[in-house]
Amino acid sequence: MAAPSGAASCEDFAEFQELLRVMRTIDDRIVHELNTTIPTASFVGKVDAGQTCKELYESLMDAHTSRERIIKNCIAQTSSIVKTLREEREKAQDDIALLKQLRKEQTKV
């Protein structure tokens, strides 16, 4: 079960959460994955359990690496936006819309 490889959009938080939910599928189904990976007694000689377990492990590691990369990327993007908005806020302290945007981005982080 491979993780989605598309670039994550950090703009829409709900979309980002949905992407993470989809990427967690392999973790959420780990019991099922293990049950289908490890052969039963009747299939022990027909399936290489070591190889299938290795493939499952690699799938898990790929999924975790992808998730971590996307999360860190979105944190960096949003932090950059927060920094820019803070700088703008210092110049225009009376701008309520700017303050609301800053708070929204801070909440995302």
PDB file of C-alpha atoms in Angstrom:
ATOM      1  CA  MET A   1       0.000   0.000   0.000  1.00  0.00           C
ATOM      2  CA  ALA A   2       1.831   3.079  -1.198  1.00  0.00           C
ATOM      3  CA  ALA A   3       1.475   6.570   0.130  1.00  0.00           C
ATOM      4  CA  PRO A   4       0.165   9.302  -2.169  1.00  0.00           C
ATOM      5  CA  SER A   5       3.061  10.958  -3.904  1.00  0.00           C
ATOM      6  CA  GLY A   6       1.419  14.247  -4.889  1.00  0.00           C
ATOM      7  CA  ALA A   7       2.504  17.514  -3.378  1.00  0.00           C
ATOM      8  CA  ALA A   8       0.491  18.484  -0.343  1.00  0.00           C
ATOM      9  CA  SER A   9      -1.403  21.729  -0.309  1.00  0.00           C
ATOM     10  CA  CYS A  10      -1.021  23.533   2.991  1.00  0.00           C
ATOM     11  CA  GLU A  11      -3.474  26.258   2.071  1.00  0.00           C
ATOM     12  CA  ASP A  12      -6.620  24.280   2.854  1.00  0.00           C
ATOM     13  CA  PHE A  13      -6.265  22.719   6.309  1.00  0.00           C
ATOM     14  CA  ALA A  14      -9.187  20.322   5.791  1.00  0.00           C
ATOM     15  CA  GLU A  15      -7.590  19.057   2.576  1.00  0.00           C
ATOM     16  CA  PHE A  16      -4.286  18.621   4.400  1.00  0.00           C
ATOM     17  CA  GLN A  17      -5.987  16.632   7.179  1.00  0.00           C
ATOM     18  CA  GLU A  18      -7.686  14.408   4.607  1.00  0.00           C
ATOM     19  CA  LEU A  19      -4.347  13.744   2.901  1.00  0.00           C
ATOM     20  CA  LEU A  20      -2.830  12.712   6.237  1.00  0.00           C
ATOM     21  CA  ARG A  21      -5.823  10.473   6.951  1.00  0.00           C
ATOM     22  CA  VAL A  22      -5.336   8.704   3.621  1.00  0.00           C
ATOM     23  CA  MET A  23      -1.607   8.379   4.262  1.00  0.00           C
ATOM     24  CA  ARG A  24      -2.307   6.755   7.658  1.00  0.00           C
ATOM     25  CA  THR A  25      -4.327   3.953   6.076  1.00  0.00           C
ATOM     26  CA  ILE A  26      -1.479   1.453   6.227  1.00  0.00           C
ATOM     27  CA  ASP A  27      -0.958   2.214   9.929  1.00  0.00           C
ATOM     28  CA  ASP A  28      -4.663   1.972  10.682  1.00  0.00           C
ATOM     29  CA  ARG A  29      -4.862  -1.393   8.939  1.00  0.00           C
ATOM     30  CA  ILE A  30      -1.655  -2.866  10.381  1.00  0.00           C
ATOM     31  CA  VAL A  31      -3.369  -5.917  11.900  1.00  0.00           C
ATOM     32  CA  HIS A  32      -4.948  -6.731   8.552  1.00  0.00           C
ATOM     33  CA  GLU A  33      -1.640  -6.136   6.770  1.00  0.00           C
ATOM     34  CA  LEU A  34       0.186  -8.449   9.169  1.00  0.00           C
ATOM     35  CA  ASN A  35      -2.466 -11.146   8.849  1.00  0.00           C
ATOM     36  CA  THR A  36      -2.197 -11.094   5.054  1.00  0.00           C
ATOM     37  CA  THR A  37       1.610 -10.883   5.076  1.00  0.00           C
ATOM     38  CA  ILE A  38       2.456 -13.707   7.454  1.00  0.00           C
ATOM     39  CA  PRO A  39       1.529 -17.060   5.898  1.00  0.00           C
ATOM     40  CA  THR A  40      -0.678 -19.593   7.615  1.00  0.00           C
ATOM     41  CA  ALA A  41       0.648 -23.100   8.331  1.00  0.00           C
ATOM     42  CA  SER A  42      -0.648 -24.410   4.996  1.00  0.00           C
ATOM     43  CA  PHE A  43       1.238 -21.718   3.022  1.00  0.00           C
ATOM     44  CA  VAL A  44       4.505 -21.636   4.964  1.00  0.00           C
ATOM     45  CA  GLY A  45       6.445 -23.389   2.198  1.00  0.00           C
ATOM     46  CA  LYS A  46       4.884 -21.362  -0.628  1.00  0.00           C
ATOM     47  CA  VAL A  47       5.472 -17.838   0.685  1.00  0.00           C
ATOM     48  CA  ASP A  48       8.721 -16.241   1.769  1.00  0.00           C
ATOM     49  CA  ALA A  49       7.599 -14.718   5.088  1.00  0.00           C
ATOM     50  CA  GLY A  50      10.883 -12.876   5.546  1.00  0.00           C
ATOM     51  CA  GLN A  51      10.570 -11.147   2.189  1.00  0.00           C
ATOM     52  CA  THR A  52       6.901 -10.244   2.633  1.00  0.00           C
ATOM     53  CA  CYS A  53       7.602  -8.860   6.115  1.00  0.00           C
ATOM     54  CA  LYS A  54      10.504  -6.847   4.705  1.00  0.00           C
ATOM     55  CA  GLU A  55       8.216  -5.421   2.009  1.00  0.00           C
ATOM     56  CA  LEU A  56       5.605  -4.504   4.636  1.00  0.00           C
ATOM     57  CA  TYR A  57       8.294  -2.824   6.740  1.00  0.00           C
ATOM     58  CA  GLU A  58       9.524  -0.857   3.726  1.00  0.00           C
ATOM     59  CA  SER A  59       5.960   0.222   2.928  1.00  0.00           C
ATOM     60  CA  LEU A  60       5.511   1.429   6.507  1.00  0.00           C
ATOM     61  CA  MET A  61       8.816   3.309   6.463  1.00  0.00           C
ATOM     62  CA  ASP A  62       7.978   4.923   3.093  1.00  0.00           C
ATOM     63  CA  ALA A  63       4.579   6.002   4.413  1.00  0.00           C
ATOM     64  CA  HIS A  64       6.095   7.446   7.596  1.00  0.00           C
ATOM     65  CA  THR A  65       8.832   9.257   5.662  1.00  0.00           C
ATOM     66  CA  SER A  66       6.306  10.741   3.237  1.00  0.00           C
ATOM     67  CA  ARG A  67       4.040  11.895   6.054  1.00  0.00           C
ATOM     68  CA  GLU A  68       6.926  13.417   7.974  1.00  0.00           C
ATOM     69  CA  ARG A  69       8.169  15.255   4.874  1.00  0.00           C
ATOM     70  CA  ILE A  70       4.724  16.676   4.096  1.00  0.00           C
ATOM     71  CA  ILE A  71       4.119  17.746   7.706  1.00  0.00           C
ATOM     72  CA  LYS A  72       7.510  19.441   8.017  1.00  0.00           C
ATOM     73  CA  ASN A  73       7.036  21.144   4.648  1.00  0.00           C
ATOM     74  CA  CYS A  74       3.664  22.563   5.694  1.00  0.00           C
ATOM     75  CA  ILE A  75       5.055  23.699   9.052  1.00  0.00           C
ATOM     76  CA  ALA A  76       7.888  25.499   7.250  1.00  0.00           C
ATOM     77  CA  GLN A  77       5.522  27.115   4.737  1.00  0.00           C
ATOM     78  CA  THR A  78       3.067  28.253   7.373  1.00  0.00           C
ATOM     79  CA  SER A  79       5.831  29.476   9.697  1.00  0.00           C
ATOM     80  CA  SER A  80       7.208  31.564   6.856  1.00  0.00           C
ATOM     81  CA  ILE A  81       3.776  33.097   6.292  1.00  0.00           C
ATOM     82  CA  VAL A  82       3.455  33.810  10.034  1.00  0.00           C
ATOM     83  CA  LYS A  83       6.857  35.524  10.036  1.00  0.00           C
ATOM     84  CA  THR A  84       5.874  37.687   7.072  1.00  0.00           C
ATOM     85  CA  LEU A  85       2.523  38.579   8.646  1.00  0.00           C
ATOM     86  CA  ARG A  86       4.216  39.483  11.943  1.00  0.00           C
ATOM     87  CA  GLU A  87       6.558  41.842  10.101  1.00  0.00           C
ATOM     88  CA  GLU A  88       3.589  43.430   8.316  1.00  0.00           C
ATOM     89  CA  ARG A  89       1.694  43.631  11.613  1.00  0.00           C
ATOM     90  CA  GLU A  90       4.537  45.600  13.216  1.00  0.00           C
ATOM     91  CA  LYS A  91       4.234  48.182  10.429  1.00  0.00           C
ATOM     92  CA  ALA A  92       0.422  48.371  10.501  1.00  0.00           C
ATOM     93  CA  GLN A  93      -0.741  47.658  14.045  1.00  0.00           C
ATOM     94  CA  ASP A  94      -4.232  49.027  13.430  1.00  0.00           C
ATOM     95  CA  ASP A  95      -5.025  46.575  10.613  1.00  0.00           C
ATOM     96  CA  ILE A  96      -7.621  44.184  12.081  1.00  0.00           C
ATOM     97  CA  ALA A  97      -7.825  42.030   8.910  1.00  0.00           C
ATOM     98  CA  LEU A  98      -4.066  41.496   9.064  1.00  0.00           C
ATOM     99  CA  LEU A  99      -4.314  40.502  12.731  1.00  0.00           C
ATOM    100  CA  LYS A 100      -7.071  37.984  11.917  1.00  0.00           C
ATOM    101  CA  GLN A 101      -4.984  36.497   9.112  1.00  0.00           C
ATOM    102  CA  LEU A 102      -1.976  36.263  11.431  1.00  0.00           C
ATOM    103  CA  ARG A 103      -4.015  34.469  14.111  1.00  0.00           C
ATOM    104  CA  LYS A 104      -5.435  32.079  11.514  1.00  0.00           C
ATOM    105  CA  GLU A 105      -1.964  31.144  10.291  1.00  0.00           C
ATOM    106  CA  GLN A 106      -0.658  30.799  13.851  1.00  0.00           C
ATOM    107  CA  THR A 107      -3.492  28.399  14.610  1.00  0.00           C
ATOM    108  CA  LYS A 108      -2.499  26.285  11.594  1.00  0.00           C
ATOM    109  CA  VAL A 109       1.044  25.924  12.901  1.00  0.00           C
TER     110      VAL A 109
END
